[in-house]
PDB file of C-alpha atoms in Angstrom:
ATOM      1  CA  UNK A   1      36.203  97.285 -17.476  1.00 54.00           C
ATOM      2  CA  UNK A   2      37.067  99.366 -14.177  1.00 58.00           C
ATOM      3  CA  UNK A   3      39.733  97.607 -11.946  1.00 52.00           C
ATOM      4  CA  UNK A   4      39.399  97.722  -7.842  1.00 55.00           C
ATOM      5  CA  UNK A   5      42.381  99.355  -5.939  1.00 59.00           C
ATOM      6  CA  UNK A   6      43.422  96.245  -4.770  1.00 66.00           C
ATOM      7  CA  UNK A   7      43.498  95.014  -8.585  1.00 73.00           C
ATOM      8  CA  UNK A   8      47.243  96.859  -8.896  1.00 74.00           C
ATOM      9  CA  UNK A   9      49.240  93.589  -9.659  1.00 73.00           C
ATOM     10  CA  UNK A  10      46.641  92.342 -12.026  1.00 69.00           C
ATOM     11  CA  UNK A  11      47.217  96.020 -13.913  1.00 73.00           C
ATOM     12  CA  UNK A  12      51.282  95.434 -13.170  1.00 73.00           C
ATOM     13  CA  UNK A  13      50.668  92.112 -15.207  1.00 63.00           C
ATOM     14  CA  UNK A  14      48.909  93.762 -18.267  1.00 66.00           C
ATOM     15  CA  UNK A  15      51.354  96.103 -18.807  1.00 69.00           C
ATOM     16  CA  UNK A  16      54.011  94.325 -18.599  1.00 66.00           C
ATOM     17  CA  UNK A  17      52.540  91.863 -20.746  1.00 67.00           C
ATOM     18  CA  UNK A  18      51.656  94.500 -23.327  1.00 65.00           C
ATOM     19  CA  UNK A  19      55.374  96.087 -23.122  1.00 62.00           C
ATOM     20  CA  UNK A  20      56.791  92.576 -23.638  1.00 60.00           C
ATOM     21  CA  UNK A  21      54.395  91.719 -26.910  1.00 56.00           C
ATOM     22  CA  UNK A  22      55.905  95.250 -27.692  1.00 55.00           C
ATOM     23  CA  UNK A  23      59.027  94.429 -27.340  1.00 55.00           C
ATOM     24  CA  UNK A  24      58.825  91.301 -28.842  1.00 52.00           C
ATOM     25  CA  UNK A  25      57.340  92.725 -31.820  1.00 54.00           C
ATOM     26  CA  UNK A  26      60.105  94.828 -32.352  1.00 52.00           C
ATOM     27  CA  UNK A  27      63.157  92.667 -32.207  1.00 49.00           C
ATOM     28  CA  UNK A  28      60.856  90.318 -34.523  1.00 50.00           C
ATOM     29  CA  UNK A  29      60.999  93.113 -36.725  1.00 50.00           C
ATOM     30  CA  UNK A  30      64.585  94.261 -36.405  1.00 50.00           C
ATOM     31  CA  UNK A  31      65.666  90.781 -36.809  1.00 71.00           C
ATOM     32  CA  UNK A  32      63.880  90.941 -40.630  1.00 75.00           C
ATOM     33  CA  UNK A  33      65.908  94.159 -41.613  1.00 73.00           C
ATOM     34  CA  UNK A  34      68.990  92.587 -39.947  1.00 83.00           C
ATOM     35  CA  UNK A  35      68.666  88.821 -42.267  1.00 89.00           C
ATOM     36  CA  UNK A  36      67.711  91.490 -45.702  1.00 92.00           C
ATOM     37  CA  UNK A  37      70.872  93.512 -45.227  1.00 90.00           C
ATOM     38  CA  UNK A  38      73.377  90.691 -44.523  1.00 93.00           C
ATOM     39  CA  UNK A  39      71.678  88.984 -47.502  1.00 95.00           C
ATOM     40  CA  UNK A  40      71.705  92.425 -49.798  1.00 97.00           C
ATOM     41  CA  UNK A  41      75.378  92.269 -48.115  1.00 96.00           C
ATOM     42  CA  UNK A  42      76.042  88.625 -49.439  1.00 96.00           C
ATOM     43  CA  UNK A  43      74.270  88.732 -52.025  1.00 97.00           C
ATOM     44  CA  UNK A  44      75.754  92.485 -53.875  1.00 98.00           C
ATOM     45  CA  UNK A  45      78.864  93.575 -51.994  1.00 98.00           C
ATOM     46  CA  UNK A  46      81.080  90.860 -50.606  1.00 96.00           C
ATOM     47  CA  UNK A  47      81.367  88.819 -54.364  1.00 97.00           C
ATOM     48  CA  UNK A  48      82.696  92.244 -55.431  1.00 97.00           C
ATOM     49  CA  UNK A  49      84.587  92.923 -52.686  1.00 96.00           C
ATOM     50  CA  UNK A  50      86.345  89.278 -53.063  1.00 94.00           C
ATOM     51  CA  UNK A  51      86.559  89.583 -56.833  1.00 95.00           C
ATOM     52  CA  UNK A  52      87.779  93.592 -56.981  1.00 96.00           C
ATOM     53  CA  UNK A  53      89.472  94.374 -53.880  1.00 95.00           C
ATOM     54  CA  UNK A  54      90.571  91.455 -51.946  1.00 93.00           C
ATOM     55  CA  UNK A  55      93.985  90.689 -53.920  1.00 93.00           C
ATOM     56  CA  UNK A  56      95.287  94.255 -52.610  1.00 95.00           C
ATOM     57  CA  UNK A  57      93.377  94.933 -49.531  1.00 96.00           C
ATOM     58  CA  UNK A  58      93.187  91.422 -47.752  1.00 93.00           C
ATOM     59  CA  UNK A  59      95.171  88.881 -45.804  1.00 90.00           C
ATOM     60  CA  UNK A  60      95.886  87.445 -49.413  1.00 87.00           C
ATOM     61  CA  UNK A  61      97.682  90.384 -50.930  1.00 92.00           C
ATOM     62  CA  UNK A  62     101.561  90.130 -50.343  1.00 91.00           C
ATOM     63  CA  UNK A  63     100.863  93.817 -49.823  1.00 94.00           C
ATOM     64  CA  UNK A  64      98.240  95.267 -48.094  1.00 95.00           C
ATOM     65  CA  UNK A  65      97.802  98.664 -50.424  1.00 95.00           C
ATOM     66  CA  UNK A  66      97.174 102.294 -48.446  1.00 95.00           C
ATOM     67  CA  UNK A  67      97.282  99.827 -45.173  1.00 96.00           C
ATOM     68  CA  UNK A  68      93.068  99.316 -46.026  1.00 97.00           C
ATOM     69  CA  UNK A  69      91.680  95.932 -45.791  1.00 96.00           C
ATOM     70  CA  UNK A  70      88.211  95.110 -46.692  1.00 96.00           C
ATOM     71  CA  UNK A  71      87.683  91.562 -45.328  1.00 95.00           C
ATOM     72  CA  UNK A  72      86.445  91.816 -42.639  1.00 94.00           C
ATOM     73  CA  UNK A  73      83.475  94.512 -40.908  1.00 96.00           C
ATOM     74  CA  UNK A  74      85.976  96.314 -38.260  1.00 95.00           C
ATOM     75  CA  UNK A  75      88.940  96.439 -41.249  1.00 96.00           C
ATOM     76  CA  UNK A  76      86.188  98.174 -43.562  1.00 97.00           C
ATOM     77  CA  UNK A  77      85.377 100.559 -41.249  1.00 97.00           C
ATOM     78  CA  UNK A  78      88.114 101.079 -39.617  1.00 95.00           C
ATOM     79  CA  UNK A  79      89.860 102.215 -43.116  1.00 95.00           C
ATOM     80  CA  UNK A  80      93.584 102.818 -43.830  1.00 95.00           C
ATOM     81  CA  UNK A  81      96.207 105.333 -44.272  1.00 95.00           C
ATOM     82  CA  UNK A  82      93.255 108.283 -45.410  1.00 94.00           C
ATOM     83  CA  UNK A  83      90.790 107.402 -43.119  1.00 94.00           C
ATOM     84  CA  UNK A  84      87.412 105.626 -42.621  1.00 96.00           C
ATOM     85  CA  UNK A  85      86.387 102.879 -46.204  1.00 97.00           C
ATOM     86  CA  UNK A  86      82.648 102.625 -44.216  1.00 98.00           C
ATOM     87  CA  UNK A  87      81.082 104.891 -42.253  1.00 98.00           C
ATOM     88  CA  UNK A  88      77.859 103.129 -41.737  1.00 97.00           C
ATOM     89  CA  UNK A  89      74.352 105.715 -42.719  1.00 97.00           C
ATOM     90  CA  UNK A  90      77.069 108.191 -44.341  1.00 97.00           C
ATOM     91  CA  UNK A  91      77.550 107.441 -47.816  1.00 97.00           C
ATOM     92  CA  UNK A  92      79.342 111.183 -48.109  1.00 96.00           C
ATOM     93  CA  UNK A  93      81.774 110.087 -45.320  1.00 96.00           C
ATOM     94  CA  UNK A  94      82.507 106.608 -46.778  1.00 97.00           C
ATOM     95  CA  UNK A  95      85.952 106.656 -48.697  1.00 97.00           C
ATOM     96  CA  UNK A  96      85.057 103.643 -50.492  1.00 97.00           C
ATOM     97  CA  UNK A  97      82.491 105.728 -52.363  1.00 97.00           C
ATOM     98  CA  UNK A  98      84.785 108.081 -53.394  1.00 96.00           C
ATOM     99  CA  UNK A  99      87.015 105.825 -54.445  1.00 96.00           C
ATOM    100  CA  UNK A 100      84.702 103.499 -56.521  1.00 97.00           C
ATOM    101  CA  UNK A 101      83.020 106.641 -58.350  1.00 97.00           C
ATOM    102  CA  UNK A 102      86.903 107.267 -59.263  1.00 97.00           C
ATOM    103  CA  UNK A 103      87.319 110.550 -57.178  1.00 95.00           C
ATOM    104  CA  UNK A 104      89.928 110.828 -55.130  1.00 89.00           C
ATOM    105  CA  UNK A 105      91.260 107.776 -55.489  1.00 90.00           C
ATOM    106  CA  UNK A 106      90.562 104.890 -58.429  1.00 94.00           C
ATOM    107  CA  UNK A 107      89.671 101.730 -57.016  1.00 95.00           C
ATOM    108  CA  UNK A 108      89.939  99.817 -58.901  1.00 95.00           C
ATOM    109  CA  UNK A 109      92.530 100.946 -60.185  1.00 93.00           C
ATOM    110  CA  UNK A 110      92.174  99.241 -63.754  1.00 92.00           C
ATOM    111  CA  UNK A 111      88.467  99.992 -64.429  1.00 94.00           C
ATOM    112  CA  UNK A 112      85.756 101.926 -63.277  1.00 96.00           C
ATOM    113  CA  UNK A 113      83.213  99.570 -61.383  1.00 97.00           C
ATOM    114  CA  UNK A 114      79.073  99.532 -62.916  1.00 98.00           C
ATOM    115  CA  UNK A 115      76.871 102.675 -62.073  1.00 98.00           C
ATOM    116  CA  UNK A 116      75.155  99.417 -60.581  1.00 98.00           C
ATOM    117  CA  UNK A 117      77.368  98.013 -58.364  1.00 98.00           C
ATOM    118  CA  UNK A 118      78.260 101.489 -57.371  1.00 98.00           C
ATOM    119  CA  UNK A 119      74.590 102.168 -56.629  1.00 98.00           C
ATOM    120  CA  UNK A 120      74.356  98.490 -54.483  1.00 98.00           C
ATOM    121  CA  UNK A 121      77.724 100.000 -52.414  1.00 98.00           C
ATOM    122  CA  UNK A 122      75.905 103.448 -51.409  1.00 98.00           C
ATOM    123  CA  UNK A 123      72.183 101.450 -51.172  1.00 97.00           C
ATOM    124  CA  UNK A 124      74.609  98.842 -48.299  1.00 98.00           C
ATOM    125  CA  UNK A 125      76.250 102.223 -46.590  1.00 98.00           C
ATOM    126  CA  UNK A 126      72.901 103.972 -46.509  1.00 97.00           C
ATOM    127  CA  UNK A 127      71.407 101.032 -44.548  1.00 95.00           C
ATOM    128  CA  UNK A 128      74.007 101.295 -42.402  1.00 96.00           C
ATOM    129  CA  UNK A 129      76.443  98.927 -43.851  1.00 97.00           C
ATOM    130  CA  UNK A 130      75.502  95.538 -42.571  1.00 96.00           C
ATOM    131  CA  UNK A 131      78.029  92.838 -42.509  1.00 95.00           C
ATOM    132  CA  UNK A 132      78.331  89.722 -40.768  1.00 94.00           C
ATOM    133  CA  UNK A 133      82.359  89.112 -40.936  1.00 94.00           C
ATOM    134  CA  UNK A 134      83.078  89.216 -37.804  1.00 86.00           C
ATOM    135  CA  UNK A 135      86.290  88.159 -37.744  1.00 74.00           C
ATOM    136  CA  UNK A 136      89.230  88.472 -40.914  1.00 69.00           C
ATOM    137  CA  UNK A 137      89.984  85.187 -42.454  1.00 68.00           C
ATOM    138  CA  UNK A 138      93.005  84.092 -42.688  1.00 72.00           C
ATOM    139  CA  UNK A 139      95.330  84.780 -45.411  1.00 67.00           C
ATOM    140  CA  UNK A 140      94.610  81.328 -46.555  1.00 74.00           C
ATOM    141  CA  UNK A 141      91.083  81.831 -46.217  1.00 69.00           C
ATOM    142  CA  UNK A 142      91.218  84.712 -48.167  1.00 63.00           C
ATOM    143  CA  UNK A 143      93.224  83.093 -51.404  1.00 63.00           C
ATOM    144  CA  UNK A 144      90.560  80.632 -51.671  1.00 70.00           C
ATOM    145  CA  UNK A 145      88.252  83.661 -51.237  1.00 58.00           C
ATOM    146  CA  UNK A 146      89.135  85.123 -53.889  1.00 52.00           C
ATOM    147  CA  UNK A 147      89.851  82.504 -56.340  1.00 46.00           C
TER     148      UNK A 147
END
């Protein structure tokens, strides 16, 4: 189909309407990887997060240990008194790895954590850490948490 000169809206219109269906189709997608992480995310880190870490590094501990709390996304990654817990996509830059594999530090401290659960922590960082907690809970919140 050949368009006239005087056709240029009608050609405006197509392409926009193509770059929109684009678009559209993208987000659509986006949206899918965003819902499977935060559901790998509740599903395979946060119960172990709640259950391992959160009576020393949340608004529940009396004492938040190495200033690190992990209950909320911007505390994760943020990090404490050695740097960064999260670095989202960087698994070698995330202290938490480290510290779960029983490296540099031993969190926790007690036990070493599954080769499992350690492989769900990198498998979360690698896809770039996704984690709906937007804001900390409080240290109520938290007890019940992780009760």
């Amino acid at each position: 189909m050949t368009l006239a000169r005087d056709d240029r809206p009608v050609r405006r219109a197509v392409l926009f309407l193509a770059a929109f269906c684009l678009v559209l189709a993208v987000a659509g997608s986006l949206s899918a990887a965003d819902q499977k992480g935060r559901e790998f995310f509740e599903r395979r880190i946060r119960p172990v997060l709640v259950r391992e870490c959160y009576s020393c590094h949340s608004a529940a501990a009396t004492e938040i240990k190495g200033e690190l709390r992990v209950d909320s996304r911007a505390a994760i990654r943020a990090g404490g008194e050695t740097g960064p817990a999260v670095v989202p996509g960087r698994v070698n830059k995330s202290l938490l790895i480290d510290a779960l594999e029983h490296r540099t530090l031993k969190m926790p401290p007690e036990k070493k954590l599954s080769k499992s659960i350690i492989a769900d922590f990198r498998k979360w960082i690698e896809q770039g850490a996704p984690d709906p907690r937007d804001h900390p809970p409080t240290a109520n919140k938290a007890a019940e948490q992780s009760w």
